[in-house]
PDB file of C-alpha atoms in Angstrom:
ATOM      1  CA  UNK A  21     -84.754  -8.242  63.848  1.00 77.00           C
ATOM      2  CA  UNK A  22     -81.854  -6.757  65.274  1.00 97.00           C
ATOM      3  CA  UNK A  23     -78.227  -8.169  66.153  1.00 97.00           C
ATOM      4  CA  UNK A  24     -77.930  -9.023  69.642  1.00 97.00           C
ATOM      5  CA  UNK A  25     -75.162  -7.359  71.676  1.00 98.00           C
ATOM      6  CA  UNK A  26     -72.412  -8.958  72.336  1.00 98.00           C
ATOM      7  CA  UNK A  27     -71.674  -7.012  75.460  1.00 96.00           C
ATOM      8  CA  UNK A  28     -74.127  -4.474  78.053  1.00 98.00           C
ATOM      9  CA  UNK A  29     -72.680  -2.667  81.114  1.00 98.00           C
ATOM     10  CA  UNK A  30     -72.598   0.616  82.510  1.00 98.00           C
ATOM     11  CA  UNK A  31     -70.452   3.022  82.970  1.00 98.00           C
ATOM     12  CA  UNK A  32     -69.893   5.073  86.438  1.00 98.00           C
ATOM     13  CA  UNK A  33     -70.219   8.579  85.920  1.00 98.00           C
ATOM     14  CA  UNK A  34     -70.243  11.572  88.440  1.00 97.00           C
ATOM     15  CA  UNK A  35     -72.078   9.268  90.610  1.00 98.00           C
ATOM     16  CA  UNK A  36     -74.511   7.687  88.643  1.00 98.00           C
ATOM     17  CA  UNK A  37     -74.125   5.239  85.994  1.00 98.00           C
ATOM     18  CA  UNK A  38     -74.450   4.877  81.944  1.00 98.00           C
ATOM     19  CA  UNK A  39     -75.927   1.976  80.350  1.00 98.00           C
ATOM     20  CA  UNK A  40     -74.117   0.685  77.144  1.00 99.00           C
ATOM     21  CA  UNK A  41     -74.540  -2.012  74.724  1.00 98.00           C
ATOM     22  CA  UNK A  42     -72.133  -3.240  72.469  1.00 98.00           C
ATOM     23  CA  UNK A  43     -72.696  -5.036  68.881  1.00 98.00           C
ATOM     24  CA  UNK A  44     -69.530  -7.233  67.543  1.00 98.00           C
ATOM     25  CA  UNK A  45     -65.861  -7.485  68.810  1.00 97.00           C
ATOM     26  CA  UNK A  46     -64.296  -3.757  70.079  1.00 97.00           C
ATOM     27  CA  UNK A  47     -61.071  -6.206  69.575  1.00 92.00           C
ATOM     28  CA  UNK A  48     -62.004  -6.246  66.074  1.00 94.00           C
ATOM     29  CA  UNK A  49     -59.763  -3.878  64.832  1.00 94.00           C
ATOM     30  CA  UNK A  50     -62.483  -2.332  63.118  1.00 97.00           C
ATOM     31  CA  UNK A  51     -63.201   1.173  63.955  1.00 98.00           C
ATOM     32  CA  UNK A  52     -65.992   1.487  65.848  1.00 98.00           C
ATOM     33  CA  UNK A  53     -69.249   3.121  65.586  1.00 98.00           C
ATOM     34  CA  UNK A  54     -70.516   5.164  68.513  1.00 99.00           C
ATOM     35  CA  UNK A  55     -74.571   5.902  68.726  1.00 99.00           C
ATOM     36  CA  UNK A  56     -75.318   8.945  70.512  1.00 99.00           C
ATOM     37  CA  UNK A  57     -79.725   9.335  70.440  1.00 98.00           C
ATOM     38  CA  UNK A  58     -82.393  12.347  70.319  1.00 98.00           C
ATOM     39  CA  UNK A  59     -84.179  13.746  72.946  1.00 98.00           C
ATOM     40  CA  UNK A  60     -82.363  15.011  74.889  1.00 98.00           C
ATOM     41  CA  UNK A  61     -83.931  12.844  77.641  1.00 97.00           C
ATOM     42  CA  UNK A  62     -84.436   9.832  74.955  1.00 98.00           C
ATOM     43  CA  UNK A  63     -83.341   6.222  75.095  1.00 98.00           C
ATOM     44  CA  UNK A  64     -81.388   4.188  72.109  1.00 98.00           C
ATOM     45  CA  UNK A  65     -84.221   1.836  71.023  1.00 98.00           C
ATOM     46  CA  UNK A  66     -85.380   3.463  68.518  1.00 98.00           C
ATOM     47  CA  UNK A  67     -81.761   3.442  66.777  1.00 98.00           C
ATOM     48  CA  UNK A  68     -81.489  -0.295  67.229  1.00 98.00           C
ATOM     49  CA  UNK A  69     -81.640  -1.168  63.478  1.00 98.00           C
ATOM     50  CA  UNK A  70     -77.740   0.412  63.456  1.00 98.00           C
ATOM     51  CA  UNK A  71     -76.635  -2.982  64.830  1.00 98.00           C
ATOM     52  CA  UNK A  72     -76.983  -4.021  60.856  1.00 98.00           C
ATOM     53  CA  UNK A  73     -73.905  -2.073  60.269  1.00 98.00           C
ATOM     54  CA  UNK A  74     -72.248  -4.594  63.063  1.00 98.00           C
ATOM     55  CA  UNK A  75     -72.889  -7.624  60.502  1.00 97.00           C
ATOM     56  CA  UNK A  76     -69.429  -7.320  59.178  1.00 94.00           C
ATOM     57  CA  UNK A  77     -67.467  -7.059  61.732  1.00 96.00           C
ATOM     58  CA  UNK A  78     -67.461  -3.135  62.916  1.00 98.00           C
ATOM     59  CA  UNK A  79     -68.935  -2.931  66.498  1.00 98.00           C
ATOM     60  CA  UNK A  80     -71.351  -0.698  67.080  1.00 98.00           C
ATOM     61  CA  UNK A  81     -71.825   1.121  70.259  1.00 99.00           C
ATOM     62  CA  UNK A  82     -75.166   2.120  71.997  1.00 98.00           C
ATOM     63  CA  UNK A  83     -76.048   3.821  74.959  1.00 99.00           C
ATOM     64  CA  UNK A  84     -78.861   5.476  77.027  1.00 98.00           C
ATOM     65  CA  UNK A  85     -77.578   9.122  77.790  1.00 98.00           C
ATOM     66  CA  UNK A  86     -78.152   9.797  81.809  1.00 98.00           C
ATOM     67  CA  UNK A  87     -81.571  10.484  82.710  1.00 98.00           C
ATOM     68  CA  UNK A  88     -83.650   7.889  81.108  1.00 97.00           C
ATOM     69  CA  UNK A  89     -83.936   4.618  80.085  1.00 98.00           C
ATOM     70  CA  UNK A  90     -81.489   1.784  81.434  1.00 98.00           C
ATOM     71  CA  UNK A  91     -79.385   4.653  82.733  1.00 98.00           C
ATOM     72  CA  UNK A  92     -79.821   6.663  86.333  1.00 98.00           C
ATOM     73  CA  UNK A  93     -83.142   8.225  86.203  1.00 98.00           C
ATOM     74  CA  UNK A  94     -82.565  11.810  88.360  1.00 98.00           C
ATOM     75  CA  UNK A  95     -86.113  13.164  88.263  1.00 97.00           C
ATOM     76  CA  UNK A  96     -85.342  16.359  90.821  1.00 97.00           C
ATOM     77  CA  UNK A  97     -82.348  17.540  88.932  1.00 97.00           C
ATOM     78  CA  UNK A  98     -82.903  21.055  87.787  1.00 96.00           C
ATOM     79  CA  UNK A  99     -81.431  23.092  84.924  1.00 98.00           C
ATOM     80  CA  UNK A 100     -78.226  23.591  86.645  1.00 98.00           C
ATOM     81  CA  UNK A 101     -77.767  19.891  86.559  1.00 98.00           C
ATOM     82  CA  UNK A 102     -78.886  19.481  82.358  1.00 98.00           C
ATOM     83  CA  UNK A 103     -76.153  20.725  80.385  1.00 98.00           C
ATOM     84  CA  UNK A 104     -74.440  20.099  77.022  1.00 98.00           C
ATOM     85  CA  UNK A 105     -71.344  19.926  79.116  1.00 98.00           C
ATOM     86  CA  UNK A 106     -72.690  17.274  81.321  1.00 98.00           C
ATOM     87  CA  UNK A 107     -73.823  14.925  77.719  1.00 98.00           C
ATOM     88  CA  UNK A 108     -69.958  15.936  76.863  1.00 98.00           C
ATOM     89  CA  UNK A 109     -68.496  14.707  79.647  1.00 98.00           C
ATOM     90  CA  UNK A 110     -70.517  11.440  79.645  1.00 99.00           C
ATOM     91  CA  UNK A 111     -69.708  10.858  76.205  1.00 99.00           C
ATOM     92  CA  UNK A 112     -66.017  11.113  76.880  1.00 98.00           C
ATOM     93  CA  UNK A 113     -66.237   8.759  79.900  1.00 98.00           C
ATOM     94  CA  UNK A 114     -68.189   5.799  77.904  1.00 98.00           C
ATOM     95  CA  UNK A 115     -64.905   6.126  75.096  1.00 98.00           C
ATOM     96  CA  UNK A 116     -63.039   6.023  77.639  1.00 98.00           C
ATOM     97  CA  UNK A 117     -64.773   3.430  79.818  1.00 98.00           C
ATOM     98  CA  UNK A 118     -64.639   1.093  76.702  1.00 98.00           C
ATOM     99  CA  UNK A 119     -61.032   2.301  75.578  1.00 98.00           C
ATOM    100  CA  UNK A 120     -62.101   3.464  72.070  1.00 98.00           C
ATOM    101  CA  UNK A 121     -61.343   7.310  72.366  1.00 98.00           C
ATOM    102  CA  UNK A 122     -57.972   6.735  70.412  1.00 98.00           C
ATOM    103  CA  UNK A 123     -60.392   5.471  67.221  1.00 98.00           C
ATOM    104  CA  UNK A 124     -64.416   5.635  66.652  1.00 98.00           C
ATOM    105  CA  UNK A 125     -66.424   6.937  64.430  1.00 98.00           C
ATOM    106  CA  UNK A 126     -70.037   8.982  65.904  1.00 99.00           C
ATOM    107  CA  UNK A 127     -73.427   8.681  64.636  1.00 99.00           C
ATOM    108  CA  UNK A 128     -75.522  11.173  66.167  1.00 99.00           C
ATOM    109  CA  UNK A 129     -79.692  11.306  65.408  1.00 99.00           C
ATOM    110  CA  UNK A 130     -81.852  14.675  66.056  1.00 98.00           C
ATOM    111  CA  UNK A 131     -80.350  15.932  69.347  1.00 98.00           C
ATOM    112  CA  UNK A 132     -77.217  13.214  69.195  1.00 98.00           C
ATOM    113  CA  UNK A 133     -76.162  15.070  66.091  1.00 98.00           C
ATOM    114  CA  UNK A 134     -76.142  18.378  67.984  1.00 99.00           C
ATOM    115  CA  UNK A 135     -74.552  16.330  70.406  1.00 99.00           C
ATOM    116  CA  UNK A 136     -71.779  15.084  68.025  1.00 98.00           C
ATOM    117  CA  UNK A 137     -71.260  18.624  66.449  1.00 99.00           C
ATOM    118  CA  UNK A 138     -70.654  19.998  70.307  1.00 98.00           C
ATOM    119  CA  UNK A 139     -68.009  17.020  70.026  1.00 99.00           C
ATOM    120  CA  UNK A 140     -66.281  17.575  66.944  1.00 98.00           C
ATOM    121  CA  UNK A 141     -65.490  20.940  67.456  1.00 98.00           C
ATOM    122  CA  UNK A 142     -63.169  20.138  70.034  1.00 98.00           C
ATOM    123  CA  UNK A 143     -61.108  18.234  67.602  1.00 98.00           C
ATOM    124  CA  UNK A 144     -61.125  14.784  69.865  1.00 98.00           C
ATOM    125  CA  UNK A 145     -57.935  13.406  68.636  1.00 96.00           C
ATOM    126  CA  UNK A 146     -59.377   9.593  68.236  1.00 98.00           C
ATOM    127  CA  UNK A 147     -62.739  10.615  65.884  1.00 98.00           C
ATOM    128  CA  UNK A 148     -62.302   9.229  63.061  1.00 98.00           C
ATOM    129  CA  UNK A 149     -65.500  10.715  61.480  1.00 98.00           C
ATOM    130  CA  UNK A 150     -69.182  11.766  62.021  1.00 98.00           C
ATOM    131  CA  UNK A 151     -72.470  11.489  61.299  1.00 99.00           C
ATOM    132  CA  UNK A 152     -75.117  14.252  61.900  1.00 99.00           C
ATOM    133  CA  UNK A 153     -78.418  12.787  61.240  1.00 99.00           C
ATOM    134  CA  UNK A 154     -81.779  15.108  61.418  1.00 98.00           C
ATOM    135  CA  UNK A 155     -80.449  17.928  63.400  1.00 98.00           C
ATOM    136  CA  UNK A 156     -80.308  21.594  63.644  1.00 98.00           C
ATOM    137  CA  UNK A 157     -77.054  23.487  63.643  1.00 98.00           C
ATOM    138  CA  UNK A 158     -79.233  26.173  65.746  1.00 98.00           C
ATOM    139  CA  UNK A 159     -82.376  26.099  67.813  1.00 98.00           C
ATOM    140  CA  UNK A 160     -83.409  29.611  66.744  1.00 98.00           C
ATOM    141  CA  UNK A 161     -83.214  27.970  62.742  1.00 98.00           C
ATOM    142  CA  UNK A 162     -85.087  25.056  64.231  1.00 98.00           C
ATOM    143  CA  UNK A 163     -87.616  27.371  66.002  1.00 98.00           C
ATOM    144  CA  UNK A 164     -88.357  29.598  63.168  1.00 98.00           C
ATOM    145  CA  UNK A 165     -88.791  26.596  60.553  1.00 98.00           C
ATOM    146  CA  UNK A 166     -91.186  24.533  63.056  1.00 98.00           C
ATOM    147  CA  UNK A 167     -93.568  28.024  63.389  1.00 98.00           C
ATOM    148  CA  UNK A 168     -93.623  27.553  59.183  1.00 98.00           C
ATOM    149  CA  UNK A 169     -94.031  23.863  59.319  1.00 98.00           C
ATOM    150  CA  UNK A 170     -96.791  24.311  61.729  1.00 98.00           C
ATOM    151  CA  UNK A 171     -98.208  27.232  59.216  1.00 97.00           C
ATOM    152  CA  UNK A 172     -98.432  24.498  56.657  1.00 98.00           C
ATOM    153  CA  UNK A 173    -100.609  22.515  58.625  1.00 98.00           C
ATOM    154  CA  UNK A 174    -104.628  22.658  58.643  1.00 98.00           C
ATOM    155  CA  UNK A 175    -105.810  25.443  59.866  1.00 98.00           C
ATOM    156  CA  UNK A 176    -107.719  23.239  63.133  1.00 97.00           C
ATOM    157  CA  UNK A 177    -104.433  21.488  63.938  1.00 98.00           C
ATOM    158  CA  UNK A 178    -102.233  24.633  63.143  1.00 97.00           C
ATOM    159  CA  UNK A 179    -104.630  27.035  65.338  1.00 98.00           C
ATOM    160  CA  UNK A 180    -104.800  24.239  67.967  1.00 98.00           C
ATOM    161  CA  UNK A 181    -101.444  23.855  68.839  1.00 98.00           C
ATOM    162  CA  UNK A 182    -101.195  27.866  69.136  1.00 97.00           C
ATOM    163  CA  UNK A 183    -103.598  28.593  71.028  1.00 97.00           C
ATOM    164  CA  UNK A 184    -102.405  26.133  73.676  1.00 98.00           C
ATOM    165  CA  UNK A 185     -99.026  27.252  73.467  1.00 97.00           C
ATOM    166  CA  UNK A 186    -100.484  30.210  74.752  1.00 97.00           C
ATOM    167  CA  UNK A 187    -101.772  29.599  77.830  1.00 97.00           C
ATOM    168  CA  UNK A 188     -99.348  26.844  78.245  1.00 97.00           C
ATOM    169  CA  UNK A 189    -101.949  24.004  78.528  1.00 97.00           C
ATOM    170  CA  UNK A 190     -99.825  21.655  76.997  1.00 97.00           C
ATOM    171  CA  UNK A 191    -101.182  18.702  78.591  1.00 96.00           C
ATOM    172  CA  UNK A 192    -105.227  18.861  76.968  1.00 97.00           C
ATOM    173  CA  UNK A 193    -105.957  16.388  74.204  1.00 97.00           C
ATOM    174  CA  UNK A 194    -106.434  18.697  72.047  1.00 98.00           C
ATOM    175  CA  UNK A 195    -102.841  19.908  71.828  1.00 98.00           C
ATOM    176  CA  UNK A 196    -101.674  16.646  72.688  1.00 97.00           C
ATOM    177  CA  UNK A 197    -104.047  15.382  69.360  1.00 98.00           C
ATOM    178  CA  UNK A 198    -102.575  18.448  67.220  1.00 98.00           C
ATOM    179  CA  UNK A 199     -98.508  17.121  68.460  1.00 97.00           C
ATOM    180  CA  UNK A 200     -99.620  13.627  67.160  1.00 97.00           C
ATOM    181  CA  UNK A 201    -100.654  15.144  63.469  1.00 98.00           C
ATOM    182  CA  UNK A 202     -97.672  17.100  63.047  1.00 98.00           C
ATOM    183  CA  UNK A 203     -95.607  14.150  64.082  1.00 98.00           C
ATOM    184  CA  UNK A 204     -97.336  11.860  61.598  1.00 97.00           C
ATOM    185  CA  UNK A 205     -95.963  14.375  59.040  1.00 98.00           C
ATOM    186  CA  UNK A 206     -92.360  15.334  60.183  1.00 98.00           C
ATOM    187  CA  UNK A 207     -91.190  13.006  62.904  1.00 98.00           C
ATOM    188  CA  UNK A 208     -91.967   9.600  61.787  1.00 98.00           C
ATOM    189  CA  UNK A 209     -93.940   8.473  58.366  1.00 98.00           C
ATOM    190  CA  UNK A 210     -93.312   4.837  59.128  1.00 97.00           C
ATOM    191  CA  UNK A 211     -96.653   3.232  59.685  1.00 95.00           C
ATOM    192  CA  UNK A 212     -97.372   0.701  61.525  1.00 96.00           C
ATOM    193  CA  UNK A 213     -95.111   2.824  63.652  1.00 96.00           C
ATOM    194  CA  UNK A 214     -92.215   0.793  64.665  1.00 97.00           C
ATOM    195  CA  UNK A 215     -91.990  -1.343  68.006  1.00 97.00           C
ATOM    196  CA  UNK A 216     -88.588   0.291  68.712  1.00 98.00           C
ATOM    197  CA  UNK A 217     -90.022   3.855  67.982  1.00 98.00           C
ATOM    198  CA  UNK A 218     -93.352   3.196  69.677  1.00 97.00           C
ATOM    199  CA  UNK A 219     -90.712   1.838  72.494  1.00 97.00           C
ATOM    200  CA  UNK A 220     -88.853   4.688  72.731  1.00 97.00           C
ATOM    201  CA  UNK A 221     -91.734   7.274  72.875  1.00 96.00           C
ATOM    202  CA  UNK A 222     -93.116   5.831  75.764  1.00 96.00           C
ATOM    203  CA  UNK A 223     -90.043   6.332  77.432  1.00 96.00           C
ATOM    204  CA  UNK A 224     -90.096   9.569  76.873  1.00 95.00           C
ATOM    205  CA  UNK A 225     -93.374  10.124  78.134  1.00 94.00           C
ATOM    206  CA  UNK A 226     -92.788   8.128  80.955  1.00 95.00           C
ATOM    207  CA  UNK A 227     -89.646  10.152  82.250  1.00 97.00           C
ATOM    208  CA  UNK A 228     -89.630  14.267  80.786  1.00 97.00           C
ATOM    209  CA  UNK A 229     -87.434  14.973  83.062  1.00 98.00           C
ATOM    210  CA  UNK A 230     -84.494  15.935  80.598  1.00 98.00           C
ATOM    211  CA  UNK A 231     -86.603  16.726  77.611  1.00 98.00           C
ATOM    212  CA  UNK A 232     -88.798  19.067  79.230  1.00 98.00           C
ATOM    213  CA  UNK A 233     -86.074  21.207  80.628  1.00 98.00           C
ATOM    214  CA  UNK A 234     -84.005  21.521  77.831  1.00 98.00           C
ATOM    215  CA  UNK A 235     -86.360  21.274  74.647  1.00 98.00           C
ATOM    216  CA  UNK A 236     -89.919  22.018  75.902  1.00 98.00           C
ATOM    217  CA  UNK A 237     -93.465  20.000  75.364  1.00 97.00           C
ATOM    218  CA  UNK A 238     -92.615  19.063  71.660  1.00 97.00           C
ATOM    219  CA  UNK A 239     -90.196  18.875  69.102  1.00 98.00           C
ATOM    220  CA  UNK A 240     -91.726  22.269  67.924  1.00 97.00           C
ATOM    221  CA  UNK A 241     -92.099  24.486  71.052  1.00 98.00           C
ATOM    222  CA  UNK A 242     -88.475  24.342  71.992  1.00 98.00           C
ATOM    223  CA  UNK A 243     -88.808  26.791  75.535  1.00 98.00           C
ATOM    224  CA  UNK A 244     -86.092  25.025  77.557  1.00 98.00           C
ATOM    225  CA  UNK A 245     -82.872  25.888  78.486  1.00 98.00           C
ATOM    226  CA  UNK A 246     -81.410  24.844  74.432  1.00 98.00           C
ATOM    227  CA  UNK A 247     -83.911  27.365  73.100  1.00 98.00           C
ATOM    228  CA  UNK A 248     -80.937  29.833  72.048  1.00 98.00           C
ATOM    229  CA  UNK A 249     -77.771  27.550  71.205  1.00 98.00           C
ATOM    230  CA  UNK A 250     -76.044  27.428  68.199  1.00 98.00           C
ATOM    231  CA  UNK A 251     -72.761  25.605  67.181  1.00 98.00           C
ATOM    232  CA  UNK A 252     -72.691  27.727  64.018  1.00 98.00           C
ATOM    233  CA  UNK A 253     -69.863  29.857  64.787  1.00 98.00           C
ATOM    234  CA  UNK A 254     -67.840  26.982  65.431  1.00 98.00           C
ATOM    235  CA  UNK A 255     -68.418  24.942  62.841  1.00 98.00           C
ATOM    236  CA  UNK A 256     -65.228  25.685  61.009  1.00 98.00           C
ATOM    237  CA  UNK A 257     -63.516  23.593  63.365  1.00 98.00           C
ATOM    238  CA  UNK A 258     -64.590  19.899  62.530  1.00 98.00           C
ATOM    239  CA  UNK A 259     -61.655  18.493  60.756  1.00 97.00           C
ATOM    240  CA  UNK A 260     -63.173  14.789  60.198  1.00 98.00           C
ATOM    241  CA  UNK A 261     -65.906  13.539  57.543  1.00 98.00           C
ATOM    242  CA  UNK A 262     -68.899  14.530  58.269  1.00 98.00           C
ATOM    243  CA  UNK A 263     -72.134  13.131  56.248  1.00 98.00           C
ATOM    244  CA  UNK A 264     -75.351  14.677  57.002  1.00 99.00           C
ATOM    245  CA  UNK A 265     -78.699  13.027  56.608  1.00 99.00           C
ATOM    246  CA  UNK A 266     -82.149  14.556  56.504  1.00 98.00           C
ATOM    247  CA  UNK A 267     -85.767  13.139  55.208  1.00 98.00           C
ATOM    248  CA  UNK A 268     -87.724  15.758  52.477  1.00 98.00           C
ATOM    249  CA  UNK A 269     -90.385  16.226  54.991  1.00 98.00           C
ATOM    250  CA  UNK A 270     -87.653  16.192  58.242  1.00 98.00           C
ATOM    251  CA  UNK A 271     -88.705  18.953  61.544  1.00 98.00           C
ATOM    252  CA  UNK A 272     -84.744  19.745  60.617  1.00 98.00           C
ATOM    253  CA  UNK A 273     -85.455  21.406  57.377  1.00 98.00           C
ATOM    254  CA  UNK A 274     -82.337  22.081  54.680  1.00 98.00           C
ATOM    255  CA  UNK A 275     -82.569  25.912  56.432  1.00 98.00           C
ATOM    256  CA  UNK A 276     -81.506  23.928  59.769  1.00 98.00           C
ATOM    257  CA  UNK A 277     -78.955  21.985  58.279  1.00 98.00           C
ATOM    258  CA  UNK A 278     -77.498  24.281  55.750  1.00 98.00           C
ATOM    259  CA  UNK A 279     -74.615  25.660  58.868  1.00 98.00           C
ATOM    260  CA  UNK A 280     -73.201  22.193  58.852  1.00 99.00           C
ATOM    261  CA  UNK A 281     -72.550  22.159  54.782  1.00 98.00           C
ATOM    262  CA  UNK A 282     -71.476  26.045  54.618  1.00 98.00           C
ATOM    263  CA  UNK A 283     -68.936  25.616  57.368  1.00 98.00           C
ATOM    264  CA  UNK A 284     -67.682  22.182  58.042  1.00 98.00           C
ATOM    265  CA  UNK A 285     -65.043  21.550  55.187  1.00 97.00           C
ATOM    266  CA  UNK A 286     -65.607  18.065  54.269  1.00 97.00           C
ATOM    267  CA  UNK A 287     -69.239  17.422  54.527  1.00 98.00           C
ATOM    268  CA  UNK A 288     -71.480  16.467  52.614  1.00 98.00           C
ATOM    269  CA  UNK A 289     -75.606  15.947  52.524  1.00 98.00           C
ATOM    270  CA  UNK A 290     -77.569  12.780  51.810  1.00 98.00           C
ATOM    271  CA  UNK A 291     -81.331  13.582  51.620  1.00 98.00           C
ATOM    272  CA  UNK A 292     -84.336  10.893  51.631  1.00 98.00           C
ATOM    273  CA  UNK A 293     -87.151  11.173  49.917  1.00 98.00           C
ATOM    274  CA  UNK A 294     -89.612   9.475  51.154  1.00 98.00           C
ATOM    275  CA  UNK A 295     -88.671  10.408  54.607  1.00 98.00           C
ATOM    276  CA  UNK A 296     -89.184  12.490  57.860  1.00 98.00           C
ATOM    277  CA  UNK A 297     -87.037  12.898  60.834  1.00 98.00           C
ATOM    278  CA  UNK A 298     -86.426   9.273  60.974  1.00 98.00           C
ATOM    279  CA  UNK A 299     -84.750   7.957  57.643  1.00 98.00           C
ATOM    280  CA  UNK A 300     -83.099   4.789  58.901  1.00 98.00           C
ATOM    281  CA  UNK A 301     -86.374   3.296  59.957  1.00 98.00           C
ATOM    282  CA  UNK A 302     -88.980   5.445  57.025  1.00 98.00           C
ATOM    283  CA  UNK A 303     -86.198   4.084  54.277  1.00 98.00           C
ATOM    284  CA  UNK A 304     -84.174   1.181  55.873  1.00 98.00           C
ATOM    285  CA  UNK A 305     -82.735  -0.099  52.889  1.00 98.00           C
ATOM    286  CA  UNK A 306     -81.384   2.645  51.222  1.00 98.00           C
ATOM    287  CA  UNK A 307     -80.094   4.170  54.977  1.00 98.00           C
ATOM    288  CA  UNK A 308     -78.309   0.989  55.186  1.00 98.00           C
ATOM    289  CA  UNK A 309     -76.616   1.215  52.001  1.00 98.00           C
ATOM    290  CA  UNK A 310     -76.099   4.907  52.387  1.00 98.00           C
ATOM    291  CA  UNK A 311     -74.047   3.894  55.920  1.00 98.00           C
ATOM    292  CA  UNK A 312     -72.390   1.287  54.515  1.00 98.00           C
ATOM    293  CA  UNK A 313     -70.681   3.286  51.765  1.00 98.00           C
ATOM    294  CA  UNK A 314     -69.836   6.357  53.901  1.00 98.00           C
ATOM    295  CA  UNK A 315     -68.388   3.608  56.688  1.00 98.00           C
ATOM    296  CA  UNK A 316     -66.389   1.929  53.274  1.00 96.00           C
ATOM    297  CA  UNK A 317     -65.098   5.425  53.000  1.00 95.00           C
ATOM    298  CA  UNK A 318     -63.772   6.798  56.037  1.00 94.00           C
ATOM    299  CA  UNK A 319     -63.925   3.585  58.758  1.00 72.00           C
TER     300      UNK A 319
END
């Protein structure tokens, strides 16, 4: 189903270590494509069908950001430890681990396009160009546009999920049944769910460490330590291609994304359909085709 990697390793960092996998030839000559995933606190599964793009001949890069997955797992780390700055600073030591910061393109999905934004604005001199798929140019956008999502839902699920935010009892199966319905709806209409998403849920659940300190119990009760940032003002400085990708029924809403097309001066939006917060496995053909054109373009 997917390509297998031509290369896996890790990558010291401040102690610990990164796990990478690599599609195709970095010797290529092709520019590469980097594949930062959501969360934070996820794992790269999920973003597996990418290796496609690989097929002729442009590597493509994955890796588990520290904290879960085939990465080092550092389950007493507190807030201090969980910073942008510390997902910037691994970022830069996996290009430069694998000697592609001089020329790679970035693909970043839900909090890996955040990610990528918090990258592009310091004008890396080797980004070639950058994809910012499902995410919010601010949490405060996101927040407000989940609390209407969640209005939209049925009044049982909608009253649910507030009255446990209330008291905080995020862990009853009632809430936990109410997360699942509005994640049916905005995270992931794909059904059977996907092995690889199915995959990379469970990993979540399995380690919270980094998602529950910096986003919260869901997607849509963001009360960690990202609950105020914003790249907005900053925007202006991305000098590279930037496409941006939602689904019609996405959690990141066109209010969310709007920043990134206002401010950065050559973006542009693709927007699918027939799709949530997870376009490249809810339409897989026409994600493909979209990437493969935009790659054509600026790769």
């Amino acid at each position: 189903m997917f390509l297998a990697p031509s290369r896996k390793g890790v990558v010291p960092f401040r102690g610990h270590h990164t796990w990478y996998r690599v599609t195709g030839d970095l010797h290529s000559g092709r520019t590469p494509l980097v594949v930062a995933h959501g969360g934070p606190g996820s794992v790269h599964d999920y973003l597996l069908s990418l290796t496609a793009l690989a097929s002729d001949g442009r590597p493509v890069v994955h890796y588990d950001q520290l904290g879960n997955g085939q990465s080092t797992r550092l389950p007493d780390k507190g807030a201090d430890f969980w910073t942008v700055d510390l997902f910037l600073d691994e970022l830069d030591a996996l290009l430069a681990h694998l000697d592609i910061g001089d020329d790679y393109l970035l693909f970043g999905q839900s909090w890996g396009g955040m990610l990528g934004a918090e990258h592009a604005v310091r004008r890396p001199a080797g980004l070639r160009g950058l994809v910012i798929a499902n995410s919010p140019a601010s949490m405060p956008l996101w927040r407000a546009e989940c609390e209407r999502l969640k209005d939209e839902l049925p009044a049982d699920v909608r009253d649910t999920l507030r009255r446990h935010e209330a008291t905080g009892d995020y862990a009853h199966p009632d809430y936990q049944r109410a997360v699942l319905a509005f994640y049916e709806r905005h995270l992931c209409r794909a059904r059977p769910l996907p092995p690889e998403v199915a995959t990379t849920l469970l990993a979540l659940q399995s380690d919270p460490t980094v998602y529950g300190t910096m986003n919260g119990p869901a997607d849509f009760h963001v009360i960690g330590t990202l609950k105020d940032w914003t790249v907005v003002d900053r925007l202006g400085a991305i000098d590279v291609p930037t496409l941006v990708i939602t689904g019609a029924h996405d959690e990141a809403t066109e209010a969310t994304i709007r920043p990134f097309l206002d401010h950065i001066p050559r973006a542009r939006w693709e927007l699918f359909e027939n799709s949530s917060h997870m376009p490249h496995v809810e339409e897989p053909e026409r994600f493909e085709q979209v990437m493969r054109e935009w790659l054509a373009e600026v790769g």
